[in-house]
């Protein structure tokens, strides 16, 4: 089949929902984008968004080819990775309920950077953040099977699909940065609703993978 690298529709819907929720949850990339928009303008912040997307491209390539090699070498090791990933997703859900999302935005005066420097800043935020590395290594494997001959293609597809969902969300955040930062900080109930949605989705994924592996 020429499209064998495309996951099934249920997998795509589940992955899209999780990715959209993750993209809408404030984190280091969103904080950086809003801060840069307030300090240097929306154009500079959009270059930051491009940089964060490029960082995810690198993680996608590393995970896709690295995990494919792991499956070839040891399906058992891949099972351990997926189990650890499920545990990590459950831990993220608990942390979201206990501590909530964080959005710390301070408007500071800074010299305007070049397009390249803003892209490099966004890239470094994602490529050097250990939480992003760990998350990507544990998130993507939840949506593939060790015995799937098209596992590499599917991991690549999911990684770029993740970028296709996340970058428009980040761009919209930048365009609305002036009022979004203040609105989110004023409406803590909305933030808590996001936290509980985040926790619910990833708890379901974690339980699903645990039950599948116990059969």
mmCIF file of C-alpha atoms in Angstrom:
data_model
loop_
_atom_site.group_PDB
_atom_site.id
_atom_site.type_symbol
_atom_site.label_atom_id
_atom_site.label_comp_id
_atom_site.label_asym_id
_atom_site.label_seq_id
_atom_site.Cartn_x
_atom_site.Cartn_y
_atom_site.Cartn_z
ATOM 1 C CA UNK A 1 0.000 0.000 0.000
ATOM 2 C CA UNK A 2 1.454 3.396 -0.979
ATOM 3 C CA UNK A 3 -0.041 5.064 2.111
ATOM 4 C CA UNK A 4 0.980 2.436 4.649
ATOM 5 C CA UNK A 5 2.878 5.075 6.665
ATOM 6 C CA UNK A 6 -0.462 6.798 7.475
ATOM 7 C CA UNK A 7 -1.940 5.511 10.769
ATOM 8 C CA UNK A 8 -5.557 4.415 11.025
ATOM 9 C CA UNK A 9 -8.257 7.065 11.441
ATOM 10 C CA UNK A 10 -8.910 6.255 15.133
ATOM 11 C CA UNK A 11 -5.175 6.602 15.819
ATOM 12 C CA UNK A 12 -5.045 9.884 13.909
ATOM 13 C CA UNK A 13 -8.036 11.299 15.775
ATOM 14 C CA UNK A 14 -6.582 10.291 19.145
ATOM 15 C CA UNK A 15 -3.181 11.700 18.244
ATOM 16 C CA UNK A 16 -4.677 14.934 16.884
ATOM 17 C CA UNK A 17 -6.717 15.466 20.061
ATOM 18 C CA UNK A 18 -3.680 14.897 22.270
ATOM 19 C CA UNK A 19 -1.463 17.105 20.112
ATOM 20 C CA UNK A 20 -4.000 19.937 20.016
ATOM 21 C CA UNK A 21 -4.408 19.825 23.774
ATOM 22 C CA UNK A 22 -0.660 19.804 24.260
ATOM 23 C CA UNK A 23 -0.216 22.735 21.866
ATOM 24 C CA UNK A 24 -2.857 24.741 23.755
ATOM 25 C CA UNK A 25 -1.261 24.087 27.133
ATOM 26 C CA UNK A 26 1.151 26.859 28.190
ATOM 27 C CA UNK A 27 4.780 25.755 28.321
ATOM 28 C CA UNK A 28 8.267 27.118 27.625
ATOM 29 C CA UNK A 29 7.590 27.591 23.902
ATOM 30 C CA UNK A 30 4.336 29.488 24.448
ATOM 31 C CA UNK A 31 5.879 31.598 27.196
ATOM 32 C CA UNK A 32 8.802 32.475 24.916
ATOM 33 C CA UNK A 33 6.511 33.294 21.974
ATOM 34 C CA UNK A 34 4.283 35.615 24.003
ATOM 35 C CA UNK A 35 7.246 37.280 25.700
ATOM 36 C CA UNK A 36 8.962 37.893 22.368
ATOM 37 C CA UNK A 37 5.740 39.246 20.845
ATOM 38 C CA UNK A 38 5.331 41.713 23.713
ATOM 39 C CA UNK A 39 8.986 42.761 23.671
ATOM 40 C CA UNK A 40 9.905 42.778 19.970
ATOM 41 C CA UNK A 41 6.664 42.474 18.059
ATOM 42 C CA UNK A 42 4.665 39.729 16.422
ATOM 43 C CA UNK A 43 6.983 39.290 13.455
ATOM 44 C CA UNK A 44 9.901 38.427 15.748
ATOM 45 C CA UNK A 45 7.702 36.010 17.705
ATOM 46 C CA UNK A 46 6.592 34.245 14.524
ATOM 47 C CA UNK A 47 10.244 33.563 13.722
ATOM 48 C CA UNK A 48 10.514 32.033 17.211
ATOM 49 C CA UNK A 49 7.588 29.752 16.311
ATOM 50 C CA UNK A 50 9.461 28.669 13.174
ATOM 51 C CA UNK A 51 12.458 27.820 15.376
ATOM 52 C CA UNK A 52 10.423 25.737 17.807
ATOM 53 C CA UNK A 53 8.963 23.834 14.859
ATOM 54 C CA UNK A 54 12.447 23.090 13.509
ATOM 55 C CA UNK A 55 13.395 21.751 16.930
ATOM 56 C CA UNK A 56 10.485 19.320 16.759
ATOM 57 C CA UNK A 57 11.636 18.229 13.282
ATOM 58 C CA UNK A 58 14.970 17.150 14.796
ATOM 59 C CA UNK A 59 13.215 15.272 17.609
ATOM 60 C CA UNK A 60 10.958 13.584 15.055
ATOM 61 C CA UNK A 61 13.911 12.323 13.032
ATOM 62 C CA UNK A 62 15.803 11.127 16.109
ATOM 63 C CA UNK A 63 12.798 9.337 17.561
ATOM 64 C CA UNK A 64 11.646 7.799 14.270
ATOM 65 C CA UNK A 65 14.985 6.290 13.304
ATOM 66 C CA UNK A 66 16.162 5.619 16.859
ATOM 67 C CA UNK A 67 13.040 3.744 17.910
ATOM 68 C CA UNK A 68 12.958 1.841 14.620
ATOM 69 C CA UNK A 69 16.485 0.633 15.342
ATOM 70 C CA UNK A 70 15.426 -0.284 18.877
ATOM 71 C CA UNK A 71 12.516 -2.373 17.577
ATOM 72 C CA UNK A 72 14.809 -4.210 15.168
ATOM 73 C CA UNK A 73 17.359 -4.872 17.901
ATOM 74 C CA UNK A 74 14.943 -5.759 20.695
ATOM 75 C CA UNK A 75 11.130 -5.731 20.613
ATOM 76 C CA UNK A 76 11.261 -6.316 24.380
ATOM 77 C CA UNK A 77 13.191 -3.090 24.861
ATOM 78 C CA UNK A 78 10.563 -1.305 22.798
ATOM 79 C CA UNK A 79 7.874 -2.745 25.069
ATOM 80 C CA UNK A 80 9.776 -1.438 28.081
ATOM 81 C CA UNK A 81 9.987 1.998 26.419
ATOM 82 C CA UNK A 82 6.253 2.063 25.772
ATOM 83 C CA UNK A 83 5.535 0.982 29.340
ATOM 84 C CA UNK A 84 7.808 3.691 30.632
ATOM 85 C CA UNK A 85 6.088 6.130 28.288
ATOM 86 C CA UNK A 86 2.682 5.193 29.663
ATOM 87 C CA UNK A 87 3.979 5.753 33.192
ATOM 88 C CA UNK A 88 5.410 9.110 32.143
ATOM 89 C CA UNK A 89 2.092 10.210 30.606
ATOM 90 C CA UNK A 90 0.341 9.250 33.838
ATOM 91 C CA UNK A 91 2.911 11.258 35.808
ATOM 92 C CA UNK A 92 2.276 14.286 33.548
ATOM 93 C CA UNK A 93 -1.450 13.950 34.225
ATOM 94 C CA UNK A 94 -0.869 13.908 37.991
ATOM 95 C CA UNK A 95 1.466 16.901 37.790
ATOM 96 C CA UNK A 96 -1.112 18.857 35.788
ATOM 97 C CA UNK A 97 -3.709 18.294 38.506
ATOM 98 C CA UNK A 98 -1.339 19.005 41.397
ATOM 99 C CA UNK A 99 0.507 22.032 40.087
ATOM 100 C CA UNK A 100 -1.381 23.233 37.032
ATOM 101 C CA UNK A 101 -0.108 24.973 33.935
ATOM 102 C CA UNK A 102 2.381 27.772 34.205
ATOM 103 C CA UNK A 103 2.435 30.921 32.137
ATOM 104 C CA UNK A 104 4.952 33.488 33.247
ATOM 105 C CA UNK A 105 5.174 36.434 30.901
ATOM 106 C CA UNK A 106 7.068 39.597 31.741
ATOM 107 C CA UNK A 107 7.293 42.445 29.275
ATOM 108 C CA UNK A 108 10.889 43.530 29.148
ATOM 109 C CA UNK A 109 12.773 45.934 26.942
ATOM 110 C CA UNK A 110 15.241 44.116 24.727
ATOM 111 C CA UNK A 111 17.077 44.856 21.537
ATOM 112 C CA UNK A 112 15.335 43.600 18.420
ATOM 113 C CA UNK A 113 16.923 40.422 17.181
ATOM 114 C CA UNK A 114 17.335 39.321 13.602
ATOM 115 C CA UNK A 115 15.089 36.719 12.005
ATOM 116 C CA UNK A 116 17.894 34.171 12.302
ATOM 117 C CA UNK A 117 18.535 34.910 15.971
ATOM 118 C CA UNK A 118 14.839 34.526 16.802
ATOM 119 C CA UNK A 119 14.649 31.249 14.903
ATOM 120 C CA UNK A 120 17.765 30.046 16.758
ATOM 121 C CA UNK A 121 16.214 31.001 20.102
ATOM 122 C CA UNK A 122 13.033 29.044 19.382
ATOM 123 C CA UNK A 123 15.055 26.111 18.101
ATOM 124 C CA UNK A 124 17.218 25.988 21.240
ATOM 125 C CA UNK A 125 14.185 26.076 23.534
ATOM 126 C CA UNK A 126 12.865 22.822 22.060
ATOM 127 C CA UNK A 127 16.059 21.037 21.086
ATOM 128 C CA UNK A 128 17.795 21.565 24.457
ATOM 129 C CA UNK A 129 14.801 21.130 26.746
ATOM 130 C CA UNK A 130 15.096 17.678 28.385
ATOM 131 C CA UNK A 131 11.352 17.574 29.019
ATOM 132 C CA UNK A 132 10.684 17.890 25.288
ATOM 133 C CA UNK A 133 13.202 15.136 24.553
ATOM 134 C CA UNK A 134 11.672 12.758 27.101
ATOM 135 C CA UNK A 135 8.117 13.610 26.097
ATOM 136 C CA UNK A 136 8.704 13.003 22.409
ATOM 137 C CA UNK A 137 10.480 9.708 23.099
ATOM 138 C CA UNK A 138 7.532 8.494 25.155
ATOM 139 C CA UNK A 139 4.601 10.162 23.366
ATOM 140 C CA UNK A 140 5.035 9.018 19.767
ATOM 141 C CA UNK A 141 5.609 5.297 20.546
ATOM 142 C CA UNK A 142 2.134 5.123 22.118
ATOM 143 C CA UNK A 143 0.663 5.328 18.601
ATOM 144 C CA UNK A 144 2.691 2.628 16.809
ATOM 145 C CA UNK A 145 3.052 -1.124 17.109
ATOM 146 C CA UNK A 146 6.376 -2.927 17.383
ATOM 147 C CA UNK A 147 5.347 -5.460 14.709
ATOM 148 C CA UNK A 148 4.296 -2.796 12.196
ATOM 149 C CA UNK A 149 6.634 -2.938 9.154
ATOM 150 C CA UNK A 150 5.910 0.735 8.475
ATOM 151 C CA UNK A 151 6.830 1.916 11.977
ATOM 152 C CA UNK A 152 9.510 4.359 10.800
ATOM 153 C CA UNK A 153 7.195 6.000 8.284
ATOM 154 C CA UNK A 154 4.400 6.233 10.821
ATOM 155 C CA UNK A 155 6.632 7.835 13.436
ATOM 156 C CA UNK A 156 7.809 10.374 10.862
ATOM 157 C CA UNK A 157 4.235 11.047 9.773
ATOM 158 C CA UNK A 158 3.054 11.538 13.362
ATOM 159 C CA UNK A 159 5.971 13.814 14.177
ATOM 160 C CA UNK A 160 5.281 16.107 11.231
ATOM 161 C CA UNK A 161 1.545 15.893 11.902
ATOM 162 C CA UNK A 162 2.305 17.100 15.431
ATOM 163 C CA UNK A 163 4.156 20.095 13.948
ATOM 164 C CA UNK A 164 1.298 20.806 11.519
ATOM 165 C CA UNK A 165 -1.095 21.007 14.456
ATOM 166 C CA UNK A 166 1.158 22.855 16.888
ATOM 167 C CA UNK A 167 2.625 25.611 14.716
ATOM 168 C CA UNK A 168 -0.719 27.202 13.711
ATOM 169 C CA UNK A 169 -1.773 27.176 17.379
ATOM 170 C CA UNK A 170 1.471 28.887 18.373
ATOM 171 C CA UNK A 171 1.077 31.395 15.540
ATOM 172 C CA UNK A 172 -2.439 32.268 16.714
ATOM 173 C CA UNK A 173 -1.094 32.708 20.246
ATOM 174 C CA UNK A 174 1.477 35.178 18.898
ATOM 175 C CA UNK A 175 -1.128 37.146 16.945
ATOM 176 C CA UNK A 176 -3.287 37.388 20.076
ATOM 177 C CA UNK A 177 -0.406 37.847 22.513
ATOM 178 C CA UNK A 178 -1.400 41.332 23.678
ATOM 179 C CA UNK A 179 -4.614 40.237 25.329
ATOM 180 C CA UNK A 180 -4.052 36.473 25.676
ATOM 181 C CA UNK A 181 -1.364 36.725 28.374
ATOM 182 C CA UNK A 182 -3.468 38.996 30.573
ATOM 183 C CA UNK A 183 -6.672 37.035 29.903
ATOM 184 C CA UNK A 184 -5.142 33.681 30.850
ATOM 185 C CA UNK A 185 -3.632 35.090 34.017
ATOM 186 C CA UNK A 186 -6.976 36.623 35.001
ATOM 187 C CA UNK A 187 -9.042 33.524 34.208
ATOM 188 C CA UNK A 188 -7.453 30.824 36.291
ATOM 189 C CA UNK A 189 -10.559 28.627 35.989
ATOM 190 C CA UNK A 190 -9.942 28.299 32.266
ATOM 191 C CA UNK A 191 -6.377 27.242 32.995
ATOM 192 C CA UNK A 192 -7.608 24.628 35.462
ATOM 193 C CA UNK A 193 -10.095 23.312 32.896
ATOM 194 C CA UNK A 194 -7.183 22.892 30.463
ATOM 195 C CA UNK A 195 -5.202 21.124 33.187
ATOM 196 C CA UNK A 196 -7.990 18.622 33.867
ATOM 197 C CA UNK A 197 -8.545 18.006 30.146
ATOM 198 C CA UNK A 198 -4.806 17.444 29.701
ATOM 199 C CA UNK A 199 -4.753 15.043 32.659
ATOM 200 C CA UNK A 200 -7.823 13.157 31.445
ATOM 201 C CA UNK A 201 -6.538 12.574 27.906
ATOM 202 C CA UNK A 202 -3.106 11.364 28.967
ATOM 203 C CA UNK A 203 -4.524 9.192 31.753
ATOM 204 C CA UNK A 204 -6.683 7.420 29.150
ATOM 205 C CA UNK A 205 -3.639 6.864 26.935
ATOM 206 C CA UNK A 206 -1.619 5.532 29.867
ATOM 207 C CA UNK A 207 -4.329 3.101 30.995
ATOM 208 C CA UNK A 208 -4.929 1.960 27.415
ATOM 209 C CA UNK A 209 -1.290 1.048 26.857
ATOM 210 C CA UNK A 210 -1.021 -0.716 30.238
ATOM 211 C CA UNK A 211 -4.119 -2.846 29.492
ATOM 212 C CA UNK A 212 -2.940 -3.650 25.969
ATOM 213 C CA UNK A 213 0.414 -4.881 27.256
ATOM 214 C CA UNK A 214 -1.139 -6.986 30.002
ATOM 215 C CA UNK A 215 -3.021 -9.244 27.578
#
